[in-house]
Amino acid sequence: MRVLVLGEFRADRLLPPLLRAGAEAVVLGFAPRLAPFLAASLGADVLCGELPAALGEQDVPRLLAHWRADVAVPNTGCPGQEQFLPLYARAAHQWRTTERHMPVHPEGFAELVSDKVAFQRTAEERGWPVPRGVVCGAAPAVRAAARELGLPVMVKEARSEFHAGRHYVRDDGELGRACAEVAYPVLVQEALAGEEYGIEFLSDGSPGSPGSPGSPGSCGSCGAFGAMTVAWPVASLGRLDAECAPGRRVRVAPAALPAHVQAELAGTVRDMTDALRPHGPWQMDFAVTDEGRLAVIELNGRLGGVSNMSWAATGADPHLAHARSVLAAPAGGLRAGPPPPRRTALELPVLSGTPLPPAPEGTGLILFPGSPANPGPLVGGYSRPVLTVPEGREEAALAWLRGLPPGTLLNSPREAAGQLARGTRGLREAGPLVLGPRQAPEPDPNPEPDPDPKPGLTREGS
């Protein structure tokens, strides 16, 4: 079986289950020197090729044919690749046979997570909680929307990705510059004041799959949702700000939510999965405003930076879970969600190359340096190591944070201490999102262990 991975994002974490199953893996990406990196990381040679920077409707079938793929796996976490998802969805529908398949979100969901305008319209139609917003096709409409909503506002290009195409506008001067720079149509939204959160999912929502409504295995508690969607713990991304760069803040998982927000979030996810049947990994960014209101900021049809905390907190790596779901498709589906969080995972942005002292006894430190499969630190100039803190080791972790030399963290030690306290509280209080009364699937009786940081160990991830 030849598995073609479309995108290099954390391929060193996606590939191991595929290689152990005897698959011949091929990875297409933007990054140079990807093959030597994967060979050194995995201890096995992996064939790599270039993923074109631009793809059209006929290019994807040609790629699949050229590389003689039996299974194709969209892996769109790197900048510039997220907009390929609708193309992959359309190609999968035409390419799929009894001998080959591409586990990918259906076209409707792929369009929704790739188009901010489409998401806003669908959210308003279905009653999902989103910020107030106005779709605009030209500069005069943007100015009118800003007057209606009141400054500050967010101006987002329909096809924007996490690294470009969005503007936080505080005054008329910034509004004018945004109007001149954006590609229309755009979504103008109220700028929220509150706390930002993220949560990652893995879905097997194809018609007739295990977990589809009315079929055996549909579940609703312990982190599992409707048409078999499993969820990792909610992560706190810190307070919303004008930079709109949560990756530069101190982040932590798990995080507890107010009960009414947790219930509304579960209902929203249930409606999304029932209506759109996502198939593969996806992510939600949402806010809890200072007034206590839930607001879904955006959906992404991929895994992202939160997956490091998801892995560190639970010991279950979402990238490995994604690979295992690929091996199970099309018949097996998802069997179980991640276990409950075992420890607090505190993500600490530091300038790339900044040394950190060993983790205090009883805790762990996972480094995530830049690599061809994790280009963010190379591009942004900072990395995001994760300190793992089991219950009972909070004071040791707090002393470690306070003892860091000045300037080690991009953020203040006070912010880090506050997020550590939030994560400690979440470890004790945060429960799984509950969708309904039916039971979650039984845990895998023969689980394949994920790489797991041991207490006191400093190790590298990607």
PDB file of C-alpha atoms in Angstrom, residues 329-442:
ATOM      1  CA  ALA A 329     -10.587   3.521   6.986  1.00  0.00           C
ATOM      2  CA  PRO A 330     -12.810   2.861   5.244  1.00  0.00           C
ATOM      3  CA  ALA A 331     -14.228   0.035   7.357  1.00  0.00           C
ATOM      4  CA  GLY A 332     -12.941   0.365  10.886  1.00  0.00           C
ATOM      5  CA  GLY A 333     -13.582   3.974  11.842  1.00  0.00           C
ATOM      6  CA  LEU A 334     -12.502   5.497  15.140  1.00  0.00           C
ATOM      7  CA  ARG A 335     -12.466   3.189  18.123  1.00  0.00           C
ATOM      8  CA  ALA A 336     -11.879   5.466  21.089  1.00  0.00           C
ATOM      9  CA  GLY A 337     -11.049   8.992  22.118  1.00  0.00           C
ATOM     10  CA  PRO A 338      -7.975  10.161  24.017  1.00  0.00           C
ATOM     11  CA  PRO A 339      -7.686   9.342  27.712  1.00  0.00           C
ATOM     12  CA  PRO A 340      -8.421  12.058  30.291  1.00  0.00           C
ATOM     13  CA  PRO A 341      -5.568  14.528  30.819  1.00  0.00           C
ATOM     14  CA  ARG A 342      -2.862  13.187  33.118  1.00  0.00           C
ATOM     15  CA  ARG A 343      -0.925  16.396  33.633  1.00  0.00           C
ATOM     16  CA  THR A 344      -0.977  20.119  32.942  1.00  0.00           C
ATOM     17  CA  ALA A 345       0.724  21.056  29.656  1.00  0.00           C
ATOM     18  CA  LEU A 346       2.096  24.615  29.862  1.00  0.00           C
ATOM     19  CA  GLU A 347       3.377  26.043  26.580  1.00  0.00           C
ATOM     20  CA  LEU A 348       6.095  28.695  27.026  1.00  0.00           C
ATOM     21  CA  PRO A 349       7.103  30.773  23.961  1.00  0.00           C
ATOM     22  CA  VAL A 350      10.846  31.534  23.899  1.00  0.00           C
ATOM     23  CA  LEU A 351      13.129  32.998  21.262  1.00  0.00           C
ATOM     24  CA  SER A 352      14.552  30.224  19.108  1.00  0.00           C
ATOM     25  CA  GLY A 353      17.820  28.951  20.519  1.00  0.00           C
ATOM     26  CA  THR A 354      17.137  30.210  24.050  1.00  0.00           C
ATOM     27  CA  PRO A 355      18.455  27.601  26.535  1.00  0.00           C
ATOM     28  CA  LEU A 356      16.143  26.405  29.277  1.00  0.00           C
ATOM     29  CA  PRO A 357      17.268  24.785  32.536  1.00  0.00           C
ATOM     30  CA  PRO A 358      16.278  21.153  33.178  1.00  0.00           C
ATOM     31  CA  ALA A 359      12.701  20.626  34.259  1.00  0.00           C
ATOM     32  CA  PRO A 360      12.172  20.359  38.014  1.00  0.00           C
ATOM     33  CA  GLU A 361      11.956  16.901  39.518  1.00  0.00           C
ATOM     34  CA  GLY A 362       8.664  15.168  38.821  1.00  0.00           C
ATOM     35  CA  THR A 363       7.869  17.301  35.764  1.00  0.00           C
ATOM     36  CA  GLY A 364       8.911  17.093  32.123  1.00  0.00           C
ATOM     37  CA  LEU A 365      10.013  19.480  29.382  1.00  0.00           C
ATOM     38  CA  ILE A 366       9.356  18.808  25.684  1.00  0.00           C
ATOM     39  CA  LEU A 367      11.202  21.005  23.184  1.00  0.00           C
ATOM     40  CA  PHE A 368       9.641  21.732  19.805  1.00  0.00           C
ATOM     41  CA  PRO A 369      12.436  23.307  17.732  1.00  0.00           C
ATOM     42  CA  GLY A 370      12.071  24.326  14.119  1.00  0.00           C
ATOM     43  CA  SER A 371      12.437  21.652  11.463  1.00  0.00           C
ATOM     44  CA  PRO A 372      11.353  21.003   7.874  1.00  0.00           C
ATOM     45  CA  ALA A 373       8.221  19.376   9.317  1.00  0.00           C
ATOM     46  CA  ASN A 374       7.627  22.166  11.853  1.00  0.00           C
ATOM     47  CA  PRO A 375       8.628  25.388  10.092  1.00  0.00           C
ATOM     48  CA  GLY A 376       6.942  27.826  12.486  1.00  0.00           C
ATOM     49  CA  PRO A 377       9.939  28.418  14.776  1.00  0.00           C
ATOM     50  CA  LEU A 378      12.207  28.929  11.755  1.00  0.00           C
ATOM     51  CA  VAL A 379       9.844  31.520  10.262  1.00  0.00           C
ATOM     52  CA  GLY A 380       8.626  33.254  13.422  1.00  0.00           C
ATOM     53  CA  GLY A 381      11.904  33.215  15.343  1.00  0.00           C
ATOM     54  CA  TYR A 382      10.453  31.643  18.479  1.00  0.00           C
ATOM     55  CA  SER A 383       9.643  28.117  19.634  1.00  0.00           C
ATOM     56  CA  ARG A 384       7.093  26.779  22.094  1.00  0.00           C
ATOM     57  CA  PRO A 385       8.465  24.201  24.549  1.00  0.00           C
ATOM     58  CA  VAL A 386       5.911  22.528  26.797  1.00  0.00           C
ATOM     59  CA  LEU A 387       6.386  22.016  30.532  1.00  0.00           C
ATOM     60  CA  THR A 388       4.348  19.030  31.771  1.00  0.00           C
ATOM     61  CA  VAL A 389       3.250  19.245  35.408  1.00  0.00           C
ATOM     62  CA  PRO A 390       1.466  16.340  37.155  1.00  0.00           C
ATOM     63  CA  GLU A 391      -0.859  17.115  40.028  1.00  0.00           C
ATOM     64  CA  GLY A 392       1.133  17.839  43.167  1.00  0.00           C
ATOM     65  CA  ARG A 393       4.151  19.332  41.367  1.00  0.00           C
ATOM     66  CA  GLU A 394       2.684  22.808  40.825  1.00  0.00           C
ATOM     67  CA  GLU A 395       4.841  24.529  43.444  1.00  0.00           C
ATOM     68  CA  ALA A 396       8.033  23.073  41.964  1.00  0.00           C
ATOM     69  CA  ALA A 397       6.970  24.259  38.506  1.00  0.00           C
ATOM     70  CA  LEU A 398       6.101  27.704  39.849  1.00  0.00           C
ATOM     71  CA  ALA A 399       9.517  28.025  41.509  1.00  0.00           C
ATOM     72  CA  TRP A 400      11.155  26.967  38.217  1.00  0.00           C
ATOM     73  CA  LEU A 401       9.246  29.655  36.318  1.00  0.00           C
ATOM     74  CA  ARG A 402      10.164  32.346  38.828  1.00  0.00           C
ATOM     75  CA  GLY A 403      13.822  31.302  38.657  1.00  0.00           C
ATOM     76  CA  LEU A 404      14.149  31.709  34.880  1.00  0.00           C
ATOM     77  CA  PRO A 405      16.630  34.448  33.903  1.00  0.00           C
ATOM     78  CA  PRO A 406      14.945  37.729  32.883  1.00  0.00           C
ATOM     79  CA  GLY A 407      14.084  37.777  29.193  1.00  0.00           C
ATOM     80  CA  THR A 408      13.940  33.992  28.815  1.00  0.00           C
ATOM     81  CA  LEU A 409      10.212  33.985  28.080  1.00  0.00           C
ATOM     82  CA  LEU A 410       8.538  36.122  25.412  1.00  0.00           C
ATOM     83  CA  ASN A 411       5.901  36.814  28.056  1.00  0.00           C
ATOM     84  CA  SER A 412       6.087  37.689  31.716  1.00  0.00           C
ATOM     85  CA  PRO A 413       6.629  35.031  34.407  1.00  0.00           C
ATOM     86  CA  ARG A 414       3.426  36.378  35.950  1.00  0.00           C
ATOM     87  CA  GLU A 415       1.448  35.429  32.841  1.00  0.00           C
ATOM     88  CA  ALA A 416       3.051  31.978  32.883  1.00  0.00           C
ATOM     89  CA  ALA A 417       2.203  31.538  36.578  1.00  0.00           C
ATOM     90  CA  GLY A 418      -1.401  32.549  35.913  1.00  0.00           C
ATOM     91  CA  GLN A 419      -1.736  30.007  33.116  1.00  0.00           C
ATOM     92  CA  LEU A 420      -0.127  27.318  35.274  1.00  0.00           C
ATOM     93  CA  ALA A 421      -2.796  27.973  37.907  1.00  0.00           C
ATOM     94  CA  ARG A 422      -5.493  27.787  35.225  1.00  0.00           C
ATOM     95  CA  GLY A 423      -4.141  24.445  33.989  1.00  0.00           C
ATOM     96  CA  THR A 424      -3.891  23.062  37.528  1.00  0.00           C
ATOM     97  CA  ARG A 425      -7.523  23.991  38.093  1.00  0.00           C
ATOM     98  CA  GLY A 426      -8.458  22.468  34.734  1.00  0.00           C
ATOM     99  CA  LEU A 427      -6.721  19.196  35.628  1.00  0.00           C
ATOM    100  CA  ARG A 428      -8.968  18.935  38.678  1.00  0.00           C
ATOM    101  CA  GLU A 429     -12.212  20.340  37.286  1.00  0.00           C
ATOM    102  CA  ALA A 430     -12.362  20.079  33.491  1.00  0.00           C
ATOM    103  CA  GLY A 431     -14.582  17.248  32.316  1.00  0.00           C
ATOM    104  CA  PRO A 432     -15.213  15.921  28.810  1.00  0.00           C
ATOM    105  CA  LEU A 433     -17.768  17.619  26.616  1.00  0.00           C
ATOM    106  CA  VAL A 434     -20.956  15.550  26.828  1.00  0.00           C
ATOM    107  CA  LEU A 435     -23.025  15.278  23.683  1.00  0.00           C
ATOM    108  CA  GLY A 436     -25.835  12.992  24.746  1.00  0.00           C
ATOM    109  CA  PRO A 437     -26.868  10.059  26.924  1.00  0.00           C
ATOM    110  CA  ARG A 438     -25.262   7.246  24.915  1.00  0.00           C
ATOM    111  CA  GLN A 439     -21.979   5.721  26.000  1.00  0.00           C
ATOM    112  CA  ALA A 440     -18.573   6.428  24.490  1.00  0.00           C
ATOM    113  CA  PRO A 441     -16.753   3.573  22.735  1.00  0.00           C
ATOM    114  CA  GLU A 442     -14.745   1.185  24.849  1.00  0.00           C
TER     115      GLU A 442
END
